[in-house]
């Protein structure tokens, strides 16, 4: 670790590119007193830097011409695009020049480069992609949201251990309440791997396992961490995004349908704005890949500078609080249970 | 089949019981010219009937004192409560005295009694619980939503075939667009069983398979049927219910936070009501169990008389249109593909 956290930012990533990545990263560097390394086309990066106040800001530019496309296969990017900005950013972590990376580029490629270039922590079977989601009361951590589609019970178990460390440090929950996503609250409900993961969680050390939770419990704030496999989690995450967008659109259509309703909407404008803020995913910046020898934050392709700012903030807090040390402790304190899970035929 | 559809209604089912089940069923019998058999405590049923106009309505009461509890295990109800209203209702179908059943009671018990008393259609490997969900544009069918937690590719395939018949007859879609729920639109995305189910759908006869859909596509109305396993579907369904409730609550809280916003809300009241109607699950009554020698509609425990009315309507339409004949045709036209799915090691 460096004297201050150093976060490599994929300046080329995302639908918008340097014009959101550079200002978001620089603002975070200034606000939190960290260093950012901007990786990408230096001409484009410098054009953005020229517009920003840079006095006292710790930053560096690492040039590359190669860019990973949003629609390219992650394995192709990993194998063939050795100089893509995302690969270079991850190599900076591997070589000890940075502590973590942030990218709004091809998510699959970010996860893959995180796993294979930064590498996983010894003892972690599968790094997981976590998402910080807004709920009625406070944000929760949902994981895995897409890194591992076919999971064994011990994978789900380790996801819970890793998210526990993350929720403690990043969301500042004293004793995060862990729920296992299933189709009924009672023990014994669920599919094969969930039922077996339940047993591991029940025996685990130092975690506050509340049992199964159902889809409807996600947004009520009764748990702080929700564990599921990457298939279910990805469906749940995208469904939540899709449903809130659709509901917003439907409501807008109704409210615009008559003059009286339009006037009413105008009067209630401030309330609508506050509501939109609560359900705004940009508040949390991005999804961390947990279990790496460092940290990688995957941002939405449509991220704005606020999302990049918040993602860099998340990465630097993760580094500053040494969350990986806590994560390693939890993984090793429960090593025997994990091997037990591995030993069950599944 | 009878000259008019005969639907057995579990008069005791649900959180409220006869006071919603009886009026809902009688109103449906009168409106659609069908017969309903009310199964349950005759005293309680008659007390409700006394309050209703019954002239020209075809109905019958079958008495039983036994009731299946909402929290009892489905297997216990099936084994030990031979005279529970739900068991008797299903036996009426088995004995040819009714064509289908409707119940707002213990959902697991309704599915179990449907499968083991009414019995599955020959060739159907797994009956599935389908849910008709509102979307921005038109209702869609999501299945399985909880009857089968661990699914093989050929099960997912048959779910699509059955839902296709249902969507044609009940939602009157000419050529329902079938989507397979996954974590990416491209072929080859998903977990093991989804990837293999994709191949079966691609080769299938007489269905309009559109490929994979993601969680966010559920509510945009670009497909008419969404196929998934019962674990994923149950999570998706409950998550949708939970999220719309939470968003409604959040919005209300914001709109009630200032006088100006309150006035605005009052003016926009009609628009809000229309919006609530669009996302109201009672509009579609209940979730059909597809693949039975008859039909069973599982209603929400908190169903009101409107939901029961709509569920009886759904059951009688299913019977009148002989949807099971179309379902059987689709299953047998694709028998070879199903066996092929079975032969793949999974």
XYZ file of C-alpha atoms in Angstrom:
692
model
C 0.000 0.000 0.000
C 1.041 3.534 -0.738
C 1.094 6.510 1.643
C -2.176 7.624 0.057
C -4.559 5.346 -1.914
C -3.759 5.214 -5.621
C -6.684 4.409 -7.895
C -6.253 3.689 -11.598
C -9.200 4.951 -13.627
C -10.028 3.565 -17.067
C -10.385 6.968 -18.720
C -11.760 5.445 -21.925
C -14.475 3.289 -20.344
C -18.211 3.795 -20.705
C -20.630 5.210 -23.220
C -19.371 8.764 -22.680
C -15.638 8.306 -22.011
C -12.982 10.827 -20.878
C -15.418 13.742 -20.518
C -17.031 12.091 -17.466
C -14.204 9.811 -16.305
C -11.542 12.525 -16.052
C -13.540 15.186 -14.142
C -15.087 12.522 -11.853
C -11.667 11.068 -11.009
C -9.935 14.442 -10.538
C -12.715 15.687 -8.272
C -12.411 12.554 -6.130
C -8.614 12.940 -5.943
C -8.986 16.514 -4.753
C -11.857 15.797 -2.325
C -10.373 12.726 -0.655
C -6.669 13.511 -0.909
C -5.830 10.434 -2.963
C -3.944 9.906 -6.220
C -5.594 8.888 -9.492
C -3.870 7.381 -12.512
C -5.791 8.136 -15.697
C -5.285 5.381 -18.273
C -6.137 6.016 -21.912
C -5.509 8.270 -24.890
C -3.407 11.099 -23.492
C -4.598 13.653 -26.026
C -8.208 13.135 -25.056
C -7.343 13.001 -21.356
C -5.255 16.176 -21.509
C -8.026 18.004 -23.339
C -10.258 17.260 -20.347
C -7.563 18.087 -17.798
C -7.061 21.517 -19.429
C -10.569 22.445 -18.351
C -10.130 21.475 -14.701
C -8.483 23.132 -11.685
C -5.556 20.829 -10.908
C -3.614 22.690 -8.231
C -2.565 20.314 -5.450
C -4.264 17.320 -7.112
C -2.214 14.092 -7.253
C -2.673 12.534 -10.680
C -0.768 10.840 -13.461
C -1.593 9.954 -17.046
C -0.650 6.593 -18.574
C -1.080 6.615 -22.316
C -2.509 3.856 -24.488
C -4.251 3.885 -27.846
C -6.035 0.588 -27.448
C -9.593 0.465 -26.116
C -11.817 -2.483 -25.154
C -15.140 -2.301 -27.001
C -18.411 -2.464 -25.059
C -19.635 -5.389 -27.165
C -16.429 -7.409 -27.393
C -16.211 -10.748 -25.633
C -14.354 -10.434 -22.300
C -12.173 -13.444 -23.122
C -11.150 -11.851 -26.425
C -10.218 -8.595 -24.705
C -8.227 -10.520 -22.109
C -6.358 -12.582 -24.686
C -5.879 -10.150 -27.545
C -6.006 -6.588 -26.264
C -2.965 -6.493 -24.007
C -2.783 -2.707 -24.256
C -6.439 -1.909 -23.705
C -6.866 0.736 -20.987
C -8.644 -1.753 -18.697
C -5.756 -4.256 -18.975
C -3.144 -1.595 -18.282
C -5.129 -0.304 -15.273
C -5.272 -3.831 -13.819
C -1.545 -4.387 -14.476
C -0.794 -1.214 -12.493
C -2.414 -2.951 -9.494
C -0.589 -6.206 -10.166
C 2.736 -4.348 -10.308
C 1.978 -2.509 -7.068
C 1.712 0.894 -8.735
C -1.981 1.250 -7.878
C -4.268 -0.168 -5.171
C -7.421 -0.503 -7.204
C -9.186 0.326 -10.441
C -12.435 1.948 -11.569
C -13.983 1.362 -15.001
C -17.262 2.174 -16.712
C -16.226 0.070 -19.704
C -17.223 -3.455 -20.722
C -18.288 -4.965 -17.335
C -17.451 -8.525 -18.282
C -13.965 -7.458 -19.310
C -13.429 -5.537 -16.067
C -14.449 -8.574 -14.005
C -12.297 -10.885 -16.142
C -9.230 -8.594 -16.036
C -9.748 -8.174 -12.282
C -9.786 -11.932 -11.769
C -6.958 -12.853 -14.107
C -4.634 -9.839 -13.968
C -5.101 -8.450 -10.444
C -5.786 -12.020 -9.293
C -7.827 -13.450 -6.455
C -6.914 -13.549 -2.798
C -5.597 -16.973 -1.700
C -8.487 -18.889 -0.116
C -11.203 -17.085 -2.065
C -12.703 -19.632 -4.443
C -14.646 -17.149 -6.550
C -14.433 -13.362 -6.518
C -17.938 -11.892 -6.653
C -19.515 -8.795 -8.135
C -21.464 -6.910 -5.467
C -24.020 -4.176 -5.950
C -24.934 -1.508 -3.441
C -28.672 -0.997 -3.831
C -30.953 1.686 -2.427
C -33.863 0.481 -0.292
C -36.618 2.191 1.671
C -34.374 2.621 4.700
C -30.679 2.253 3.913
C -28.465 0.805 1.192
C -27.880 -2.954 1.088
C -25.258 -5.134 -0.581
C -26.540 -7.679 -3.098
C -24.078 -10.257 -4.426
C -23.158 -12.007 -6.683
C -24.739 -9.966 -9.488
C -23.156 -11.703 -12.434
C -19.582 -12.898 -12.021
C -20.522 -16.536 -11.274
C -23.592 -18.048 -12.888
C -23.261 -21.604 -11.608
C -22.458 -21.595 -7.892
C -21.701 -24.227 -5.275
C -22.861 -23.821 -1.661
C -19.377 -22.835 -0.454
C -19.242 -20.060 -3.065
C -22.453 -18.535 -1.727
C -21.030 -18.889 1.756
C -17.836 -17.005 0.890
C -19.873 -14.295 -0.877
C -21.568 -13.659 2.464
C -18.247 -13.489 4.328
C -16.785 -11.014 1.837
C -19.892 -8.822 1.765
C -19.871 -8.772 5.553
C -16.409 -7.153 5.559
C -17.456 -4.740 2.814
C -20.677 -3.677 4.573
C -18.823 -3.108 7.842
C -16.203 -0.836 6.328
C -17.964 0.823 3.424
C -21.510 1.154 4.694
C -20.397 1.365 8.335
C -22.831 -1.233 9.640
C -21.620 -2.589 12.984
C -22.896 -6.086 12.557
C -24.361 -6.457 9.078
C -27.447 -8.662 8.966
C -26.874 -11.320 6.301
C -29.798 -12.850 4.390
C -29.731 -15.719 1.899
C -32.028 -15.086 -1.075
C -34.568 -17.891 -1.352
C -38.222 -18.611 -2.057
C -39.448 -18.931 1.508
C -38.247 -17.710 4.874
C -38.172 -21.078 6.630
C -35.021 -23.183 6.759
C -35.207 -25.915 4.134
C -36.750 -23.675 1.445
C -34.833 -23.089 -1.756
C -32.937 -24.933 -4.426
C -30.189 -27.462 -3.701
C -27.248 -25.063 -3.365
C -29.190 -22.550 -1.270
C -30.297 -25.239 1.183
C -26.711 -26.402 1.647
C -25.340 -22.862 1.874
C -27.879 -22.249 4.655
C -26.213 -24.919 6.777
C -22.765 -23.377 6.279
C -24.001 -19.902 7.241
C -25.702 -21.288 10.327
C -22.400 -22.707 11.574
C -20.240 -19.737 10.571
C -18.101 -17.704 12.943
C -18.560 -14.013 13.581
C -21.385 -13.254 11.229
C -24.930 -12.144 11.896
C -26.867 -14.601 9.715
C -30.602 -13.934 9.720
C -31.657 -16.855 7.515
C -33.522 -16.844 4.216
C -35.033 -13.712 2.738
C -37.495 -13.504 -0.139
C -37.556 -11.211 -3.172
C -40.028 -8.924 -1.479
C -37.730 -8.378 1.528
C -34.936 -6.817 -0.520
C -36.253 -3.276 -0.357
C -37.703 -3.154 3.135
C -34.291 -2.823 4.758
C -34.615 -5.730 7.187
C -31.227 -7.126 6.106
C -27.986 -5.407 5.094
C -26.492 -8.072 2.835
C -28.349 -10.380 0.436
C -26.470 -13.416 -0.904
C -27.375 -15.239 -4.119
C -25.725 -16.780 -7.175
C -24.699 -14.557 -10.066
C -27.571 -15.636 -12.300
C -30.291 -14.839 -9.777
C -28.508 -11.666 -8.642
C -28.082 -10.348 -12.160
C -31.755 -10.969 -12.929
C -32.745 -9.304 -9.634
C -30.553 -6.257 -10.230
C -31.643 -5.671 -13.812
C -35.268 -6.341 -12.938
C -35.102 -3.703 -10.199
C -33.592 -1.181 -12.575
C -36.119 -2.045 -15.277
C -39.127 -1.939 -12.976
C -38.230 1.385 -11.397
C -37.657 2.911 -14.846
C -40.949 1.489 -16.142
C -42.891 2.651 -13.085
C -41.391 6.114 -13.392
C -42.333 6.257 -17.073
C -45.884 5.023 -16.426
C -46.383 7.536 -13.635
C -45.067 10.359 -15.807
C -47.384 9.390 -18.630
C -50.369 9.437 -16.270
C -49.346 12.705 -14.675
C -48.965 14.370 -18.053
C -52.377 13.198 -19.246
C -54.452 16.129 -17.966
C -53.868 19.811 -17.230
C -54.998 19.454 -13.620
C -52.619 16.550 -13.063
C -49.837 18.553 -14.736
C -50.365 21.428 -12.306
C -50.401 18.985 -9.414
C -47.144 17.465 -10.623
C -45.560 20.884 -10.860
C -46.482 21.609 -7.256
C -45.127 18.264 -6.102
C -41.921 18.681 -8.125
C -39.573 18.892 -5.166
C -40.999 15.722 -3.661
C -40.523 13.907 -6.979
C -36.916 15.065 -7.122
C -36.201 13.737 -3.636
C -37.826 10.464 -4.608
C -35.694 10.197 -7.747
C -32.574 10.749 -5.647
C -33.451 7.870 -3.357
C -33.771 5.445 -6.254
C -30.737 6.818 -8.151
C -28.079 4.167 -8.609
C -25.383 6.786 -9.347
C -25.394 7.590 -5.602
C -23.287 4.517 -4.985
C -21.013 4.811 -7.994
C -20.450 1.230 -9.000
C -20.285 -2.444 -8.180
C -17.144 -3.719 -6.426
C -15.516 -7.018 -7.351
C -14.754 -8.569 -3.951
C -12.031 -11.164 -3.393
C -9.270 -9.584 -5.494
C -5.732 -8.675 -4.406
C -6.845 -5.059 -4.610
C -10.204 -3.651 -5.582
C -12.035 -3.180 -8.871
C -15.179 -1.072 -9.191
C -17.407 -1.788 -12.174
C -19.468 1.256 -13.172
C -22.567 1.359 -15.339
C -21.820 2.092 -18.996
C -24.020 5.186 -18.814
C -22.197 6.568 -15.756
C -21.958 10.330 -15.336
C -19.105 12.141 -13.551
C -20.939 11.847 -10.219
C -21.008 8.053 -10.545
C -17.269 7.963 -11.369
C -16.561 10.279 -8.437
C -18.504 7.977 -6.092
C -16.831 4.871 -7.495
C -13.337 6.330 -6.922
C -14.502 7.295 -3.427
C -15.630 3.708 -2.786
C -12.304 2.304 -4.038
C -10.237 4.673 -1.906
C -12.284 3.996 1.234
C -11.834 0.275 0.603
C -8.054 0.800 0.433
C -7.837 3.226 3.340
C -9.832 1.010 5.686
C -7.817 -2.050 4.632
C -11.041 -3.934 4.022
C -9.145 -6.750 2.332
C -7.401 -7.548 5.633
C -10.782 -8.057 7.298
C -11.979 -10.051 4.303
C -8.967 -12.378 4.507
C -9.514 -12.878 8.240
C -13.165 -13.859 7.681
C -12.258 -16.249 4.876
C -9.570 -17.998 6.919
C -11.635 -18.101 10.129
C -14.199 -20.094 8.148
C -11.834 -22.194 6.070
C -12.967 -25.492 7.561
C -16.617 -24.805 6.820
C -15.700 -23.908 3.250
C -13.848 -27.211 2.812
C -16.824 -28.965 4.350
C -19.024 -27.323 1.715
C -16.603 -28.450 -0.985
C -16.758 -32.004 0.332
C -20.569 -32.188 -0.006
C -21.416 -33.741 -3.336
C -23.146 -31.033 -5.306
C -66.218 -31.428 -20.152
C -69.625 -30.202 -19.090
C -72.126 -28.193 -21.113
C -70.932 -25.126 -19.223
C -67.586 -24.824 -17.395
C -67.789 -25.969 -13.770
C -65.251 -24.374 -11.429
C -64.757 -25.580 -7.839
C -63.848 -22.701 -5.527
C -62.075 -23.260 -2.225
C -64.472 -21.118 -0.184
C -62.270 -21.298 2.915
C -58.996 -20.276 1.262
C -57.095 -17.061 1.902
C -56.642 -14.577 4.696
C -60.247 -13.376 4.480
C -62.189 -16.522 3.535
C -65.845 -16.980 2.518
C -66.700 -13.274 2.623
C -64.560 -12.651 -0.490
C -64.525 -16.121 -2.059
C -68.290 -16.572 -2.174
C -69.290 -13.178 -3.655
C -66.360 -13.296 -6.119
C -67.331 -16.772 -7.319
C -71.073 -16.077 -7.530
C -70.515 -12.867 -9.470
C -68.312 -14.750 -11.950
C -70.940 -17.515 -12.312
C -73.605 -14.932 -13.101
C -71.417 -12.820 -15.388
C -69.991 -15.653 -17.478
C -72.852 -18.150 -17.363
C -70.806 -20.879 -15.708
C -71.375 -23.066 -12.647
C -69.375 -22.733 -9.414
C -69.082 -25.352 -6.670
C -68.349 -23.724 -3.326
C -66.333 -26.071 -1.113
C -66.147 -25.428 2.634
C -68.139 -24.904 5.786
C -71.763 -24.714 4.574
C -72.934 -22.529 7.436
C -70.368 -19.875 6.636
C -70.972 -20.220 2.902
C -74.755 -19.989 3.274
C -74.413 -16.908 5.449
C -72.632 -15.247 2.535
C -75.040 -16.601 -0.068
C -77.981 -15.132 1.875
C -76.675 -11.671 1.147
C -76.354 -12.183 -2.607
C -78.796 -12.145 -5.533
C -78.798 -15.768 -6.722
C -81.585 -15.899 -9.288
C -80.477 -17.828 -12.361
C -76.987 -18.466 -10.956
C -75.683 -22.038 -11.278
C -73.978 -23.012 -8.022
C -73.672 -25.839 -5.562
C -72.273 -26.116 -2.035
C -70.089 -29.048 -0.957
C -69.670 -29.121 2.778
C -66.502 -29.879 4.730
C -65.313 -28.859 8.168
C -61.617 -29.381 7.532
C -59.437 -26.486 6.408
C -55.784 -26.372 5.260
C -53.809 -23.850 7.321
C -51.805 -21.135 5.548
C -48.630 -22.152 7.400
C -48.955 -25.936 7.219
C -46.525 -27.894 5.073
C -48.076 -28.803 1.695
C -46.962 -32.428 2.072
C -48.695 -32.653 5.479
C -51.924 -31.258 4.053
C -51.737 -33.699 1.159
C -51.096 -36.705 3.388
C -53.198 -35.956 6.450
C -55.993 -33.560 5.576
C -58.045 -35.680 3.171
C -61.136 -33.574 3.812
C -59.578 -30.130 3.557
C -61.557 -27.898 1.177
C -58.615 -27.734 -1.269
C -58.375 -31.567 -1.428
C -62.102 -31.955 -1.991
C -62.079 -29.270 -4.690
C -59.272 -31.108 -6.524
C -61.054 -34.468 -6.161
C -64.120 -32.936 -7.832
C -61.914 -32.354 -10.885
C -60.414 -35.831 -10.690
C -63.906 -37.372 -10.555
C -65.081 -35.298 -13.525
C -67.518 -33.223 -11.472
C -65.608 -29.996 -12.064
C -63.234 -28.737 -14.767
C -60.937 -26.662 -12.597
C -60.355 -25.120 -9.199
C -59.610 -21.711 -7.715
C -58.034 -21.218 -4.287
C -56.587 -18.321 -2.300
C -55.419 -20.755 0.377
C -51.959 -22.176 1.056
C -50.288 -21.852 -2.389
C -47.915 -24.754 -1.901
C -50.832 -27.001 -0.966
C -52.834 -25.897 -4.007
C -49.911 -26.692 -6.326
C -49.291 -30.032 -4.574
C -52.978 -31.061 -4.626
C -53.186 -29.983 -8.257
C -50.199 -32.137 -9.192
C -51.067 -35.204 -7.130
C -54.880 -35.226 -7.079
C -55.877 -33.626 -10.389
C -52.701 -35.090 -11.893
C -50.473 -33.985 -14.729
C -51.123 -34.377 -18.432
C -49.259 -37.315 -19.967
C -46.071 -36.036 -21.587
C -45.754 -33.004 -19.312
C -42.699 -33.604 -17.123
C -43.380 -30.813 -14.664
C -46.516 -28.715 -14.286
C -45.549 -25.064 -13.784
C -46.965 -22.124 -11.891
C -47.430 -19.169 -14.209
C -48.001 -15.557 -13.278
C -49.701 -12.948 -15.420
C -47.819 -9.725 -14.766
C -48.641 -6.171 -15.729
C -46.032 -4.343 -17.825
C -45.823 -0.923 -19.431
C -47.662 -2.089 -22.514
C -49.589 -5.309 -21.983
C -49.655 -8.270 -19.564
C -47.017 -10.977 -19.906
C -46.791 -14.554 -18.650
C -43.850 -15.332 -16.364
C -43.230 -18.970 -15.477
C -42.275 -21.015 -13.478
C -42.776 -18.847 -10.375
C -42.214 -21.468 -7.720
C -43.459 -24.971 -8.470
C -40.034 -26.318 -9.562
C -36.875 -24.972 -7.951
C -34.332 -27.226 -9.652
C -35.024 -27.438 -13.371
C -33.538 -29.331 -16.293
C -33.370 -27.747 -19.784
C -36.318 -29.799 -21.053
C -38.464 -28.531 -18.176
C -37.800 -24.923 -19.149
C -38.565 -25.883 -22.732
C -41.954 -27.370 -21.832
C -42.776 -24.333 -19.681
C -42.435 -22.231 -22.820
C -44.677 -24.550 -24.841
C -47.392 -24.504 -22.185
C -47.240 -20.745 -21.691
C -47.492 -20.296 -25.441
C -50.877 -22.081 -25.464
C -52.012 -20.116 -22.424
C -50.992 -16.728 -23.851
C -52.749 -17.489 -27.149
C -56.065 -18.373 -25.543
C -56.148 -16.320 -22.376
C -54.325 -13.157 -23.392
C -55.368 -13.508 -27.046
C -51.905 -12.973 -28.491
C -51.742 -14.376 -32.036
C -48.171 -15.511 -31.923
C -46.796 -14.963 -28.408
C -43.161 -13.855 -28.384
C -41.264 -16.207 -26.070
C -38.180 -15.016 -24.176
C -35.809 -17.058 -22.021
C -34.761 -15.191 -18.875
C -30.977 -14.895 -18.765
C -28.157 -12.514 -17.942
C -27.363 -11.325 -21.440
C -29.227 -11.178 -24.719
C -26.695 -13.046 -26.819
C -26.940 -16.792 -27.395
C -24.536 -18.570 -25.049
C -25.226 -16.307 -22.065
C -26.667 -17.838 -18.909
C -26.216 -20.757 -16.580
C -25.924 -24.359 -17.754
C -29.623 -25.230 -17.976
C -30.546 -21.940 -19.667
C -27.877 -22.396 -22.329
C -29.153 -25.876 -23.124
C -32.806 -24.817 -23.041
C -31.894 -22.128 -25.581
C -30.902 -24.810 -28.083
C -34.190 -26.671 -27.601
C -36.242 -23.502 -28.104
C -34.288 -22.649 -31.224
C -35.224 -25.969 -32.798
C -38.845 -26.005 -31.593
C -41.873 -26.231 -33.839
C -44.569 -23.582 -34.041
C -43.337 -21.152 -31.482
C -42.094 -17.598 -31.824
C -38.850 -17.783 -29.822
C -37.117 -14.419 -29.529
C -34.045 -15.590 -27.602
C -32.741 -14.469 -24.232
C -34.236 -11.560 -22.332
C -32.745 -9.811 -19.301
C -34.365 -8.726 -16.039
C -34.774 -5.211 -17.341
C -36.765 -6.370 -20.383
C -39.596 -7.879 -18.336
C -41.612 -4.703 -18.028
C -41.001 -3.089 -21.385
C -43.416 -5.393 -23.166
C -41.059 -6.614 -25.895
C -41.951 -10.252 -25.161
C -45.220 -11.912 -24.145
C -43.888 -14.955 -22.283
C -40.794 -15.131 -20.066
C -39.451 -18.577 -19.174
C -37.287 -19.329 -16.119
C -36.909 -21.888 -13.353
C -39.139 -21.702 -10.286
C -36.414 -20.322 -8.041
C -35.541 -17.406 -10.317
C -39.208 -16.799 -11.183
C -40.302 -16.740 -7.562
C -37.542 -14.277 -6.675
C -38.454 -12.128 -9.702
C -42.168 -12.116 -8.885
C -41.767 -11.296 -5.209
C -39.088 -8.727 -5.949
C -41.428 -6.974 -8.387
C -44.223 -6.924 -5.821
C -41.855 -5.732 -3.097
C -40.246 -3.049 -5.211
C -43.520 -1.576 -6.464
C -44.866 -1.503 -2.901
C -41.688 0.126 -1.597
C -41.603 2.688 -4.391
C -45.251 3.535 -3.786
C -44.578 3.968 -0.081
C -41.488 6.124 -0.685
C -43.336 8.325 -3.146
C -46.266 8.738 -0.768
C -43.936 9.698 2.053
C -42.295 12.358 -0.126
C -45.616 13.664 -1.414
C -46.990 13.988 2.108
C -43.917 15.880 3.338
C -45.057 19.419 2.475
C -48.364 21.235 2.088
C -47.592 22.302 -1.461
C -46.765 18.728 -2.438
C -49.952 17.547 -0.727
C -52.050 19.950 -2.787
C -50.240 18.813 -5.897
C -50.937 15.199 -5.056
C -54.615 15.969 -4.545
C -54.813 17.535 -7.994
C -53.052 14.569 -9.578
C -55.214 12.054 -7.689
C -56.961 10.649 -10.738
C -53.637 10.050 -12.488
C -52.307 8.222 -9.425
C -55.410 6.026 -9.343
C -54.964 5.060 -12.983
C -51.323 4.279 -12.275
C -52.252 2.088 -9.301
C -54.682 0.173 -11.496
C -51.973 -0.610 -14.035
C -49.711 -2.134 -11.387
C -52.553 -3.889 -9.512
C -52.051 -7.645 -9.489
C -55.727 -8.282 -8.615
C -56.550 -7.374 -12.234
C -55.411 -10.819 -13.327
C -56.855 -12.781 -10.421
C -54.313 -15.498 -9.868
C -51.534 -17.732 -11.097
C -52.508 -20.779 -13.171
C -50.840 -24.160 -12.703
C -50.253 -25.312 -16.285
C -49.879 -28.960 -17.283
C -52.709 -30.450 -15.194
C -55.634 -32.573 -16.378
C -57.826 -29.558 -15.701
C -56.835 -26.163 -14.401
C -55.942 -24.797 -10.973
C -55.678 -21.072 -10.247
C -53.601 -20.071 -7.230
C -54.718 -16.738 -5.789
C -52.807 -14.459 -3.448
C -53.670 -15.020 0.228
C -54.776 -11.398 0.516
C -57.137 -11.669 -2.492
C -60.283 -9.561 -2.514
C -63.560 -10.538 -4.243
C -62.383 -8.887 -7.468
C -59.302 -11.140 -7.566
C -61.459 -14.249 -6.974
C -63.876 -13.090 -9.674
C -60.991 -12.664 -12.140
C -59.468 -16.013 -11.182
C -62.771 -17.836 -11.810
C -63.023 -15.951 -15.090
C -59.522 -17.140 -16.053
C -60.366 -20.759 -15.158
C -63.614 -20.739 -17.123
C -61.989 -19.156 -20.183
C -59.288 -21.832 -20.010
C -61.995 -24.524 -20.002
C -64.189 -22.905 -22.642
C -61.344 -22.395 -25.085
C -60.090 -25.944 -24.483
C -56.604 -24.587 -23.903
C -55.433 -27.959 -22.650
C -56.029 -29.451 -26.107
C -53.675 -26.886 -27.623
C -51.198 -27.471 -24.809
C -51.205 -31.229 -25.432
C -50.668 -30.664 -29.153
C -47.648 -28.436 -28.490
C -46.150 -30.899 -26.035
C -46.509 -33.851 -28.403
C -45.346 -31.910 -31.473
C -42.094 -31.292 -29.576
C -41.744 -34.657 -27.885
C -38.521 -35.568 -29.658
C -36.827 -32.345 -28.648
C -37.893 -32.932 -25.051
C -36.364 -36.412 -25.096
C -33.258 -34.940 -26.647
C -33.089 -32.506 -23.722
C -33.500 -35.399 -21.303
C -30.646 -37.252 -22.984
C -28.180 -34.382 -22.481
C -26.233 -35.009 -19.328
C -27.266 -32.271 -16.933
